[in-house]
Amino acid sequence: MQHEQKRFCVLILAAGKGTRMRSKTPKVLHKIMEEPLLYYPLSELRSAGFNDISVMVGFSGETVEEWIKNEFPGINVLWQREQLGTGHAAKLAQEWWKDYENVVILPGDTPLIKADTLKKFINAHVEKNNRCSFLSFDLTDPTGYGRVIRDGMSVRIVEHKDATPDERKCREVNSGMYVFSTEALSAVIDDLKCMNSQKEYYLPDAVALIEKNGGRTDAVKASDPTEFLGINDPNQLAEAAAVMKKRILDKWMGSGVRCNDPLSIWIGPRVCIGEDTEIQPNVQLWGETSIGSGCRIGSFTVLQDSVLEDNVEIIGSVRIKKSKVGESSIVGPFVFIRDGAELHQNVHVGRFVEIKKSIVRKGAKVPHLSYVGDADIGEHTNIGAGTITCNYDGEKKNFTKIGNNCFVGSDTMFVAPVNIGDNVVTAAGSVITQDIPEGALGVARAKQKNIEGWSSRRKIHKGGN
Ligand code: UD1
Ligand code: MG
C-alpha cells in the first residue's frame, strides 16, 4: 500500500441527518457494540494504512467533530452546513482533495466494510487505470438503493426514487463507495444538477459524466452484501450490531479463546484477548480492555477499559472499570473494582467487595464484605471481613496506607487519613483514627463488660407485663 498512501485520500460523508433513526443523536454517532458507527470505517481505514482522511460533518456536526477530535486525532473535519446531497458534500471538500491524485469517497453509515475489501477495490482501480470505480453488489430486495444500469461497456447509477419500473427491477446496487481520479472528478463536479425527485446533487451522477468525458469507469462487484449494509433505522442498527458481534467473536475463537455460549457474549471491537482464555456465558467486554492468556471469566461479568494479566480468574458477577488485575489473581463473586484500582500479582478479592482507586499489593487478600477506597494495601496483608476505609470526610477524599504482612481484624474502620506500618494487627471491631507503628496491635473499641444473671432478671421483668 506504500504508493497508494501518497496518492490517495479518503473522504467520509457524514453530514446527513438520518431522519429515519428518529433520534436527536446524529446517525453516525449511534452505537453498535458500544462504538459509534463512524468508529468502524475510520479504524478499518487506519488499519489499511490510510492517513489522509477527512470527514464531512453537518447535522449536529459539533458533536461529531468533538468525538472525532477525541477518538481519532489527526483526522480532518470538513463542514457541510446545508445538506444538499452527496454530490454537494463532495464538491465542498474539493479544496481538500484536489491536491491528491485520487479520492476515495465512503458513506459514514456503512460500518461493516472491511479493510481488505477496500484494498482490493482500490488496487483494481489502479490496475485498470480507471478514472472512476465504485463498489456494487447484488441484493434480492434492492429497494432504496441506487441501481447500477449497465449498457454494453457503459455504466451509470439511477437512484431508486428516479428509476423507471424497468430500472427498479435491476438487483445490482450502488454501495456508495467510490474512487475518483481527482482530475476527472474536478472536471465534472460543477456539472452535477439537482433536477431529480429529491432536489439533491447526487454524487452517483458523476459516474456517467466522467464516462461521457471519455474516462474509464467501472462498477466493481463485491461478493458479500453484508459489508455494505447502510444504517438508516434502528432495525438496521441492530442487524449491523449482530453481524459485528459475530465477526468479533469468530475472530477471538479462531485465535484460541473458548466461548461455550457465544450468542450471550459481547466483545467490543477494541478488546484484546490472549489464547487459552475461557469466557463463560453472559459476559460483556468493552472499550480498551485487554485480557491475558489462560484467564477464566465467569458469568455476568462486565469489564470496561481494564487489564487482566495472565491466568486471572474472575469467578463471576464482577464489574471492573478502568482498573488492572495482576497475574494469577482471583476476583469475585459480586465485586466492583473501579477508577484506576490496581491489583498486583496473586491478589484475592472476593464476595461483596468494592475497591476504588487503590493499590492492593502482591499476595494481599480482601476476601469479604469490604470497601477499600483511596488506599494502598501492602504485600500479603489480610483484610478481615467488613473492613472499611472511611475515606470521605464530607469534603474531600483521604488516603489510607496499610503496610506489608498486616492482619486487619474483621470490621475495622480506618478513618482516613491514617498510616498503618508493616506487621500490624488490628483488633476486630476497631475504629482506627490514629497511625499504628510497625509491629504493634491497634485496639480501638469499648472494653467488654459481662453482667452476671442479666437474662433471668430480664425474663422476670417481661413476665410482669
Ligand atoms: C446513497 C446513494 C445510493 C446508494 C446508497 C448506498 C446518493 C444520491 N445515493 O443513497 O446510490 O445506493 O447511498 O447506501 O448518493 N450525506 C452527506 N451530505 C448530504 C447527504 C448525505 O454528507 O447532503 C451523507 C450521509 O450522512 C450518509 C451518506 O452521505 O452517510 C449517504 O447519504 P444517504 O442520504 O444515506 O444516501 P442514500 O439514500 O443511502
Ligand atoms: Mg444511506
Short mmCIF file of C-alpha atoms and ligand atoms in Angstrom, two decimals:
data_model
loop_
_atom_site.label_atom_id
_atom_site.label_comp_id
_atom_site.label_asym_id
_atom_site.label_seq_id
_atom_site.Cartn_x
_atom_site.Cartn_y
_atom_site.Cartn_z
CA MET A 1 0.00 0.00 0.00
CA GLN A 2 3.03 2.32 0.10
CA HIS A 3 2.40 4.10 -3.22
CA GLU A 4 -1.36 4.37 -2.56
CA GLN A 5 -0.75 6.19 0.72
CA LYS A 6 0.84 9.08 -1.13
CA ARG A 7 -1.65 9.10 -3.94
CA PHE A 8 -4.93 8.58 -2.12
CA CYS A 9 -7.05 10.50 0.32
CA VAL A 10 -10.35 9.38 1.81
CA LEU A 11 -13.48 11.45 2.29
CA ILE A 12 -16.23 10.11 4.53
CA LEU A 13 -19.69 11.63 4.11
CA ALA A 14 -21.34 12.00 7.49
CA ALA A 15 -23.32 15.23 7.30
CA GLY A 16 -26.78 13.73 6.79
CA LYS A 17 -29.45 13.89 9.45
CA GLY A 18 -30.50 10.25 9.47
CA THR A 19 -34.20 11.14 9.61
CA ARG A 20 -35.33 7.52 9.84
CA MET A 21 -33.44 6.99 13.12
CA ARG A 22 -35.93 9.43 14.73
CA SER A 23 -33.28 10.49 17.22
CA LYS A 24 -31.55 13.65 18.42
CA THR A 25 -28.21 11.85 18.15
CA PRO A 26 -26.59 12.26 14.72
CA LYS A 27 -26.78 8.99 12.82
CA VAL A 28 -23.04 8.34 12.64
CA LEU A 29 -22.76 8.53 16.45
CA HIS A 30 -25.33 5.80 17.07
CA LYS A 31 -23.53 2.83 18.51
CA ILE A 32 -23.03 -0.78 17.61
CA MET A 33 -21.04 -2.85 20.12
CA GLU A 34 -20.66 0.35 22.21
CA GLU A 35 -18.75 2.23 19.49
CA PRO A 36 -20.28 4.86 17.16
CA LEU A 37 -20.92 3.84 13.54
CA LEU A 38 -18.15 6.18 12.43
CA TYR A 39 -15.59 4.31 14.54
CA TYR A 40 -15.70 1.31 12.21
CA PRO A 41 -14.75 2.78 8.81
CA LEU A 42 -12.19 5.02 10.50
CA SER A 43 -10.43 2.15 12.26
CA GLU A 44 -10.57 -0.04 9.13
CA LEU A 45 -9.01 2.79 7.12
CA ARG A 46 -6.29 3.29 9.71
CA SER A 47 -5.51 -0.44 9.69
CA ALA A 48 -5.36 -0.35 5.88
CA GLY A 49 -2.65 2.33 6.15
CA PHE A 50 -4.62 5.45 5.18
CA ASN A 51 -3.60 8.61 6.98
CA ASP A 52 -5.11 11.35 4.85
CA ILE A 53 -8.75 11.19 5.88
CA SER A 54 -11.46 13.85 6.08
CA VAL A 55 -14.95 13.52 7.49
CA MET A 56 -17.72 15.78 6.18
CA VAL A 57 -19.98 16.72 9.09
CA GLY A 58 -23.18 18.78 9.14
CA PHE A 59 -26.22 17.74 11.14
CA SER A 60 -25.21 18.00 14.86
CA GLY A 61 -21.74 18.48 13.43
CA GLU A 62 -20.27 19.92 16.64
CA THR A 63 -20.90 16.65 18.49
CA VAL A 64 -19.49 14.58 15.64
CA GLU A 65 -16.45 16.85 15.38
CA GLU A 66 -15.76 16.62 19.11
CA TRP A 67 -15.94 12.82 19.00
CA ILE A 68 -13.53 12.69 16.04
CA LYS A 69 -11.03 15.06 17.74
CA ASN A 70 -11.06 12.90 20.89
CA GLU A 71 -11.02 9.44 19.35
CA PHE A 72 -9.20 9.93 16.05
CA PRO A 73 -6.94 12.95 16.42
CA GLY A 74 -5.31 13.79 13.10
CA ILE A 75 -8.43 13.18 11.07
CA ASN A 76 -9.59 16.29 9.27
CA VAL A 77 -13.13 17.63 9.76
CA LEU A 78 -14.97 19.48 6.98
CA TRP A 79 -18.37 21.19 7.17
CA GLN A 80 -21.48 20.99 5.04
CA ARG A 81 -23.82 23.41 6.82
CA GLU A 82 -26.71 22.75 4.47
CA GLN A 83 -27.17 19.19 3.29
CA LEU A 84 -27.90 19.46 -0.43
CA GLY A 85 -26.86 15.92 -1.34
CA THR A 86 -23.82 13.67 -1.62
CA GLY A 87 -22.61 15.48 -4.78
CA HIS A 88 -22.77 18.80 -2.92
CA ALA A 89 -20.82 17.32 0.01
CA ALA A 90 -18.09 16.06 -2.36
CA LYS A 91 -17.94 19.50 -4.02
CA LEU A 92 -17.48 21.26 -0.67
CA ALA A 93 -14.45 19.06 0.02
CA GLN A 94 -12.81 19.80 -3.34
CA GLU A 95 -10.33 22.32 -1.89
CA TRP A 96 -9.01 19.49 0.28
CA TRP A 97 -9.00 16.51 -2.16
CA LYS A 98 -7.75 18.44 -5.21
CA ASP A 99 -4.16 18.08 -4.00
CA TYR A 100 -4.26 14.27 -4.24
CA GLU A 101 -4.24 12.04 -7.29
CA ASN A 102 -7.31 10.03 -6.21
CA VAL A 103 -10.07 10.46 -3.68
CA VAL A 104 -11.86 7.51 -2.07
CA ILE A 105 -15.37 8.53 -1.01
CA LEU A 106 -17.27 6.43 1.54
CA PRO A 107 -20.60 6.88 3.33
CA GLY A 108 -20.40 7.25 7.12
CA ASP A 109 -23.34 4.92 7.72
CA THR A 110 -21.90 1.61 6.47
CA PRO A 111 -19.90 0.25 9.41
CA LEU A 112 -19.38 -3.32 8.18
CA ILE A 113 -16.96 -2.58 5.34
CA LYS A 114 -13.64 -4.45 5.72
CA ALA A 115 -10.16 -3.02 5.11
CA ASP A 116 -9.34 -5.96 2.86
CA THR A 117 -12.29 -5.29 0.55
CA LEU A 118 -11.31 -1.62 0.30
CA LYS A 119 -7.71 -2.51 -0.51
CA LYS A 120 -8.73 -4.91 -3.29
CA PHE A 121 -11.17 -2.35 -4.67
CA ILE A 122 -8.52 0.38 -4.75
CA ASN A 123 -5.94 -1.94 -6.30
CA ALA A 124 -8.43 -2.84 -9.07
CA HIS A 125 -8.96 0.88 -9.73
CA VAL A 126 -5.20 1.37 -10.12
CA GLU A 127 -4.61 -1.75 -12.23
CA LYS A 128 -7.42 -0.95 -14.67
CA ASN A 129 -6.34 2.68 -14.87
CA ASN A 130 -9.93 3.81 -14.13
CA ARG A 131 -11.00 7.43 -13.76
CA CYS A 132 -13.84 6.32 -11.53
CA SER A 133 -14.62 3.00 -9.82
CA PHE A 134 -17.41 2.20 -7.43
CA LEU A 135 -18.30 -0.90 -5.45
CA SER A 136 -21.57 -2.59 -6.33
CA PHE A 137 -23.32 -5.69 -5.02
CA ASP A 138 -26.44 -7.77 -5.67
CA LEU A 139 -29.50 -7.67 -3.42
CA THR A 140 -32.68 -9.73 -3.61
CA ASP A 141 -34.58 -6.68 -2.35
CA PRO A 142 -32.77 -3.61 -3.74
CA THR A 143 -35.45 -1.13 -2.56
CA GLY A 144 -33.99 2.26 -1.66
CA TYR A 145 -30.59 1.78 -3.24
CA GLY A 146 -29.24 3.36 -6.42
CA ARG A 147 -29.43 0.84 -9.28
CA VAL A 148 -26.42 0.06 -11.45
CA ILE A 149 -27.55 0.23 -15.06
CA ARG A 150 -25.13 -1.42 -17.49
CA ASP A 151 -25.38 -0.89 -21.19
CA GLY A 152 -22.64 -2.71 -23.05
CA MET A 153 -19.39 -1.29 -21.68
CA SER A 154 -21.06 1.75 -20.18
CA VAL A 155 -22.40 2.02 -16.63
CA ARG A 156 -24.49 4.59 -14.77
CA ILE A 157 -26.39 4.82 -11.46
CA VAL A 158 -30.07 5.67 -11.12
CA GLU A 159 -31.49 6.46 -7.69
CA HIS A 160 -34.44 4.33 -6.57
CA LYS A 161 -36.76 7.33 -6.46
CA ASP A 162 -35.84 8.37 -10.01
CA ALA A 163 -35.76 4.90 -11.59
CA THR A 164 -38.30 3.64 -14.13
CA PRO A 165 -40.21 0.43 -13.24
CA ASP A 166 -37.86 -1.50 -15.50
CA GLU A 167 -34.75 0.03 -13.93
CA ARG A 168 -36.10 -0.82 -10.47
CA LYS A 169 -36.06 -4.50 -11.41
CA CYS A 170 -32.27 -4.34 -11.52
CA ARG A 171 -30.75 -6.05 -8.48
CA GLU A 172 -27.21 -4.72 -8.77
CA VAL A 173 -26.96 -1.69 -6.49
CA ASN A 174 -24.51 1.08 -5.69
CA SER A 175 -22.67 0.73 -2.34
CA GLY A 176 -21.97 4.47 -2.15
CA MET A 177 -18.20 3.73 -2.09
CA TYR A 178 -16.14 5.23 -4.89
CA VAL A 179 -12.60 6.02 -6.02
CA PHE A 180 -12.30 9.00 -8.32
CA SER A 181 -9.32 10.39 -10.14
CA THR A 182 -9.44 13.93 -8.69
CA GLU A 183 -8.71 15.33 -12.12
CA ALA A 184 -11.73 13.53 -13.61
CA LEU A 185 -14.00 14.45 -10.67
CA SER A 186 -12.93 18.11 -10.79
CA ALA A 187 -13.88 18.23 -14.45
CA VAL A 188 -17.49 17.23 -13.75
CA ILE A 189 -18.27 18.27 -10.15
CA ASP A 190 -19.72 21.63 -11.20
CA ASP A 191 -21.94 19.96 -13.77
CA LEU A 192 -23.96 17.94 -11.24
CA LYS A 193 -27.60 19.02 -11.33
CA CYS A 194 -30.32 18.76 -8.71
CA MET A 195 -33.20 18.27 -11.11
CA ASN A 196 -34.35 14.98 -9.65
CA SER A 197 -37.05 13.67 -7.32
CA GLN A 198 -35.10 14.62 -4.16
CA LYS A 199 -33.86 18.01 -5.44
CA GLU A 200 -30.36 16.95 -4.36
CA TYR A 201 -26.97 16.94 -6.02
CA TYR A 202 -26.21 13.23 -6.47
CA LEU A 203 -22.59 12.09 -6.37
CA PRO A 204 -23.54 8.93 -8.36
CA ASP A 205 -24.34 11.20 -11.35
CA ALA A 206 -20.60 11.94 -11.58
CA VAL A 207 -20.04 8.38 -12.84
CA ALA A 208 -21.97 8.91 -16.10
CA LEU A 209 -20.48 12.40 -16.56
CA ILE A 210 -16.92 11.08 -16.30
CA GLU A 211 -17.74 8.37 -18.79
CA LYS A 212 -19.20 11.00 -21.15
CA ASN A 213 -15.85 12.80 -20.95
CA GLY A 214 -14.17 9.62 -22.17
CA GLY A 215 -12.88 8.48 -18.76
CA ARG A 216 -12.86 4.76 -17.94
CA THR A 217 -15.45 3.95 -15.25
CA ASP A 218 -16.13 0.60 -13.66
CA ALA A 219 -18.53 -0.99 -11.17
CA VAL A 220 -16.51 -3.47 -9.10
CA LYS A 221 -18.91 -6.11 -7.87
CA ALA A 222 -18.31 -7.34 -4.32
CA SER A 223 -19.32 -10.79 -3.15
CA ASP A 224 -20.54 -10.18 0.42
CA PRO A 225 -23.54 -7.77 0.62
CA THR A 226 -23.41 -7.62 4.45
CA GLU A 227 -20.32 -5.39 4.20
CA PHE A 228 -22.44 -2.67 2.61
CA LEU A 229 -25.44 -2.68 4.89
CA GLY A 230 -26.37 1.00 5.26
CA ILE A 231 -27.78 2.04 8.62
CA ASN A 232 -30.88 4.13 8.14
CA ASP A 233 -33.17 2.97 11.00
CA PRO A 234 -32.98 1.17 14.39
CA ASN A 235 -33.69 -2.21 12.77
CA GLN A 236 -30.67 -1.92 10.51
CA LEU A 237 -28.63 -0.73 13.50
CA ALA A 238 -29.49 -3.95 15.37
CA GLU A 239 -28.83 -6.02 12.24
CA ALA A 240 -25.36 -4.50 11.85
CA ALA A 241 -24.63 -5.00 15.57
CA ALA A 242 -25.45 -8.71 15.24
CA VAL A 243 -23.09 -9.08 12.26
CA MET A 244 -20.29 -7.20 14.01
CA LYS A 245 -20.79 -9.15 17.26
CA LYS A 246 -20.42 -12.48 15.46
CA ARG A 247 -17.46 -11.24 13.43
CA ILE A 248 -15.58 -10.24 16.59
CA LEU A 249 -16.41 -13.49 18.40
CA ASP A 250 -15.35 -15.59 15.41
CA LYS A 251 -12.03 -13.75 15.34
CA TRP A 252 -11.28 -14.48 19.00
CA MET A 253 -12.47 -18.09 18.90
CA GLY A 254 -10.25 -18.50 15.84
CA SER A 255 -7.29 -17.41 17.93
CA GLY A 256 -7.88 -19.79 20.82
CA VAL A 257 -10.47 -18.12 23.07
CA ARG A 258 -13.14 -20.54 24.29
CA CYS A 259 -16.75 -19.30 24.47
CA ASN A 260 -19.23 -22.05 25.24
CA ASP A 261 -22.23 -19.86 24.58
CA PRO A 262 -21.03 -17.22 22.12
CA LEU A 263 -24.53 -15.87 21.49
CA SER A 264 -24.64 -14.48 25.03
CA ILE A 265 -21.16 -12.92 24.99
CA TRP A 266 -20.47 -9.33 23.89
CA ILE A 267 -16.95 -8.26 22.99
CA GLY A 268 -16.26 -4.72 21.79
CA PRO A 269 -14.06 -4.10 18.75
CA ARG A 270 -11.14 -2.64 20.73
CA VAL A 271 -10.81 -5.56 23.18
CA CYS A 272 -7.76 -7.88 23.05
CA ILE A 273 -7.76 -11.41 24.46
CA GLY A 274 -4.89 -13.88 24.91
CA GLU A 275 -5.16 -17.51 23.87
CA ASP A 276 -6.33 -20.31 26.15
CA THR A 277 -8.73 -17.95 27.90
CA GLU A 278 -12.24 -19.12 28.65
CA ILE A 279 -15.29 -16.86 28.70
CA GLN A 280 -18.43 -18.14 30.35
CA PRO A 281 -21.97 -17.16 29.23
CA ASN A 282 -23.32 -13.63 29.67
CA VAL A 283 -20.04 -11.75 29.81
CA GLN A 284 -19.51 -8.26 28.35
CA LEU A 285 -16.08 -6.87 27.50
CA TRP A 286 -15.91 -3.25 26.38
CA GLY A 287 -13.61 -0.39 25.49
CA GLU A 288 -9.85 -0.71 25.61
CA THR A 289 -9.94 -3.92 27.66
CA SER A 290 -7.01 -6.29 27.42
CA ILE A 291 -7.09 -9.84 28.75
CA GLY A 292 -4.06 -12.08 29.10
CA SER A 293 -3.79 -15.76 28.30
CA GLY A 294 -5.07 -18.59 30.49
CA CYS A 295 -7.76 -16.40 32.13
CA ARG A 296 -11.21 -17.57 33.08
CA ILE A 297 -14.03 -15.02 33.08
CA GLY A 298 -17.13 -16.09 34.95
CA SER A 299 -20.71 -15.34 34.01
CA PHE A 300 -22.38 -11.93 34.43
CA THR A 301 -19.05 -10.11 34.43
CA VAL A 302 -18.67 -6.72 32.75
CA LEU A 303 -15.17 -5.39 32.08
CA GLN A 304 -14.57 -1.92 30.72
CA ASP A 305 -11.27 -0.27 29.78
CA SER A 306 -9.46 -2.69 32.08
CA VAL A 307 -6.48 -5.01 32.02
CA LEU A 308 -6.37 -8.60 33.23
CA GLU A 309 -2.89 -10.10 33.22
CA ASP A 310 -2.30 -13.82 32.54
CA ASN A 311 -4.08 -16.57 34.49
CA VAL A 312 -6.56 -14.33 36.25
CA GLU A 313 -9.72 -15.98 37.46
CA ILE A 314 -12.89 -13.90 37.60
CA ILE A 315 -15.35 -16.07 39.47
CA GLY A 316 -18.46 -14.27 38.23
CA SER A 317 -20.78 -11.28 38.69
CA VAL A 318 -17.85 -8.87 38.72
CA ARG A 319 -17.66 -5.35 37.34
CA ILE A 320 -14.24 -3.85 36.60
CA LYS A 321 -13.89 -0.36 35.22
CA LYS A 322 -10.65 1.42 34.27
CA SER A 323 -8.60 -0.88 36.52
CA LYS A 324 -5.93 -3.55 36.41
CA VAL A 325 -5.80 -7.08 37.84
CA GLY A 326 -2.38 -8.70 38.21
CA GLU A 327 -1.26 -12.17 37.19
CA SER A 328 -2.87 -15.18 38.87
CA SER A 329 -5.26 -13.10 40.95
CA ILE A 330 -8.72 -14.33 41.87
CA VAL A 331 -11.67 -11.93 41.86
CA GLY A 332 -15.34 -12.43 42.72
CA PRO A 333 -18.11 -13.18 43.02
CA PHE A 334 -20.00 -9.87 43.45
CA VAL A 335 -17.10 -7.45 43.27
CA PHE A 336 -16.81 -3.90 41.91
CA ILE A 337 -13.32 -2.65 41.06
CA ARG A 338 -13.09 0.85 39.62
CA ASP A 339 -11.41 4.16 38.88
CA GLY A 340 -7.78 3.22 38.43
CA ALA A 341 -7.59 0.46 41.03
CA GLU A 342 -4.55 -1.79 40.68
CA LEU A 343 -4.40 -5.32 41.96
CA HIS A 344 -0.90 -6.78 41.78
CA GLN A 345 0.03 -10.47 41.41
CA ASN A 346 -1.75 -13.24 43.35
CA VAL A 347 -4.27 -10.95 44.96
CA HIS A 348 -7.58 -12.29 46.15
CA VAL A 349 -10.63 -10.04 46.18
CA GLY A 350 -14.00 -11.62 46.69
CA ARG A 351 -17.59 -11.68 47.83
CA PHE A 352 -19.23 -8.25 48.10
CA VAL A 353 -16.11 -6.10 47.96
CA GLU A 354 -15.61 -2.70 46.36
CA ILE A 355 -12.13 -1.45 45.51
CA LYS A 356 -11.84 2.12 44.29
CA LYS A 357 -8.69 3.97 43.20
CA SER A 358 -6.45 1.82 45.40
CA ILE A 359 -3.41 -0.40 45.13
CA VAL A 360 -3.65 -3.92 46.51
CA ARG A 361 -0.13 -5.33 46.52
CA LYS A 362 1.22 -8.81 45.82
CA GLY A 363 -0.47 -11.66 47.68
CA ALA A 364 -2.85 -9.41 49.66
CA LYS A 365 -6.39 -10.57 50.37
CA VAL A 366 -9.66 -8.69 50.69
CA PRO A 367 -11.95 -11.69 50.80
CA HIS A 368 -15.31 -10.48 52.17
CA LEU A 369 -17.68 -7.51 52.50
CA SER A 370 -15.19 -4.64 52.41
CA TYR A 371 -14.86 -1.14 50.96
CA VAL A 372 -11.32 -0.11 50.05
CA GLY A 373 -11.14 3.42 48.59
CA ASP A 374 -8.10 5.71 48.16
CA ALA A 375 -5.86 3.18 49.88
CA ASP A 376 -2.61 1.29 49.49
CA ILE A 377 -2.63 -2.22 50.92
CA GLY A 378 0.78 -3.85 51.44
CA GLU A 379 2.03 -7.23 50.31
CA HIS A 380 0.49 -10.34 51.94
CA THR A 381 -1.78 -8.27 54.14
CA ASN A 382 -5.11 -9.83 55.03
CA ILE A 383 -8.12 -7.56 55.32
CA GLY A 384 -10.81 -9.04 57.57
CA ALA A 385 -14.48 -9.19 56.64
CA GLY A 386 -16.43 -5.95 56.94
CA THR A 387 -13.38 -3.66 56.91
CA ILE A 388 -13.93 -0.15 55.60
CA THR A 389 -11.57 2.65 54.70
CA CYS A 390 -13.57 5.72 55.73
CA ASN A 391 -12.04 7.91 53.01
CA TYR A 392 -14.61 10.71 52.71
CA ASP A 393 -14.93 13.38 55.37
CA GLY A 394 -17.79 15.15 53.63
CA GLU A 395 -15.47 17.48 51.76
CA LYS A 396 -12.55 15.55 50.35
CA LYS A 397 -11.20 12.05 49.90
CA ASN A 398 -8.43 10.97 52.33
CA PHE A 399 -5.78 8.28 51.99
CA THR A 400 -5.22 5.08 53.98
CA LYS A 401 -1.83 3.38 53.87
CA ILE A 402 -1.57 -0.16 55.24
CA GLY A 403 1.85 -1.87 55.33
CA ASN A 404 3.01 -5.37 54.42
CA ASN A 405 2.03 -8.57 56.28
CA CYS A 406 -0.68 -6.93 58.36
CA PHE A 407 -3.62 -8.77 59.83
CA VAL A 408 -6.62 -6.47 59.85
CA GLY A 409 -9.32 -7.77 62.19
CA SER A 410 -12.87 -8.04 60.94
CA ASP A 411 -14.96 -4.88 60.95
CA THR A 412 -12.02 -2.49 61.33
CA MET A 413 -12.83 1.09 60.34
CA PHE A 414 -9.81 3.07 59.11
CA VAL A 415 -10.75 6.72 59.49
CA ALA A 416 -8.52 8.31 56.85
CA PRO A 417 -6.01 9.85 56.65
CA VAL A 418 -4.24 7.13 58.57
CA ASN A 419 -0.96 5.27 58.22
CA ILE A 420 -0.51 1.66 59.33
CA GLY A 421 3.02 0.19 59.50
CA ASP A 422 4.20 -3.29 58.47
CA ASN A 423 3.30 -6.38 60.55
CA VAL A 424 0.46 -4.61 62.33
CA VAL A 425 -2.57 -6.38 63.78
CA THR A 426 -5.83 -4.56 64.40
CA ALA A 427 -8.38 -5.93 66.82
CA ALA A 428 -11.74 -6.81 65.31
CA GLY A 429 -14.29 -4.01 65.53
CA SER A 430 -11.68 -1.28 66.00
CA VAL A 431 -12.22 2.27 64.81
CA ILE A 432 -8.68 3.31 63.89
CA THR A 433 -8.27 7.10 63.88
CA GLN A 434 -4.51 7.27 64.58
CA ASP A 435 -1.44 5.84 62.89
CA ILE A 436 -0.21 2.44 64.12
CA PRO A 437 3.58 1.87 64.24
CA GLU A 438 5.25 -1.21 62.75
CA GLY A 439 4.64 -4.46 64.61
CA ALA A 440 2.00 -3.06 67.00
CA LEU A 441 -1.50 -4.20 67.83
CA GLY A 442 -4.10 -1.48 67.30
CA VAL A 443 -7.14 -1.81 69.56
CA ALA A 444 -9.79 0.89 69.48
CA ARG A 445 -13.08 -0.35 70.84
CA ALA A 446 -15.05 -0.27 74.08
CA LYS A 447 -13.93 -2.84 76.63
CA GLN A 448 -16.35 -5.78 77.08
CA LYS A 449 -18.35 -5.88 80.31
CA ASN A 450 -20.31 -9.03 81.36
CA ILE A 451 -23.35 -8.52 83.62
CA GLU A 452 -23.99 -11.73 85.56
CA GLY A 453 -27.58 -13.08 85.75
CA TRP A 454 -28.94 -10.41 83.41
CA SER A 455 -31.01 -12.83 81.24
CA SER A 456 -33.03 -14.32 84.09
CA ARG A 457 -33.80 -10.88 85.57
CA ARG A 458 -34.98 -9.77 82.11
CA LYS A 459 -37.41 -12.73 81.94
CA ILE A 460 -38.97 -11.82 85.31
CA HIS A 461 -39.33 -8.24 84.19
CA LYS A 462 -41.03 -9.37 80.94
CA GLY A 463 -43.44 -11.62 82.89
CA GLY A 464 -44.70 -8.55 84.82
CA ASN A 465 -46.10 -7.04 81.63
C1 UD1 B 1 -26.74 6.69 -1.35
C2 UD1 B 1 -26.57 6.68 -2.88
C3 UD1 B 1 -27.14 5.41 -3.46
C4 UD1 B 1 -26.53 4.19 -2.79
C5 UD1 B 1 -26.65 4.27 -1.26
C6 UD1 B 1 -25.84 3.18 -0.59
C7 UD1 B 1 -26.72 9.06 -3.46
C8 UD1 B 1 -27.56 10.12 -4.08
N1 UD1 B 1 -27.24 7.84 -3.42
O1 UD1 B 1 -28.13 6.70 -1.07
O2 UD1 B 1 -26.88 5.37 -4.86
O3 UD1 B 1 -27.14 3.01 -3.28
O4 UD1 B 1 -26.13 5.52 -0.79
O5 UD1 B 1 -26.03 3.16 0.79
O6 UD1 B 1 -25.61 9.33 -3.08
N2 UD1 B 1 -24.64 12.81 3.19
C9 UD1 B 1 -23.96 14.00 3.37
N3 UD1 B 1 -24.50 15.16 2.88
C10 UD1 B 1 -25.66 15.17 2.20
C11 UD1 B 1 -26.35 13.97 2.02
C12 UD1 B 1 -25.81 12.79 2.53
O7 UD1 B 1 -22.88 14.02 3.97
O8 UD1 B 1 -26.08 16.27 1.78
C13 UD1 B 1 -24.04 11.56 3.74
C14 UD1 B 1 -24.98 10.89 4.74
O9 UD1 B 1 -24.68 11.31 6.07
C15 UD1 B 1 -24.63 9.40 4.54
C16 UD1 B 1 -24.14 9.32 3.10
O10 UD1 B 1 -23.86 10.65 2.68
O11 UD1 B 1 -23.59 8.97 5.40
C17 UD1 B 1 -25.20 8.72 2.15
O12 UD1 B 1 -26.37 9.52 2.23
P1 UD1 B 1 -27.82 8.89 2.32
O13 UD1 B 1 -28.80 10.00 2.39
O14 UD1 B 1 -27.86 7.83 3.35
O15 UD1 B 1 -27.93 8.26 0.84
P2 UD1 B 1 -28.76 7.00 0.43
O16 UD1 B 1 -30.18 7.40 0.20
O17 UD1 B 1 -28.49 5.90 1.35
MG MG B 2 -27.83 5.68 3.42
#
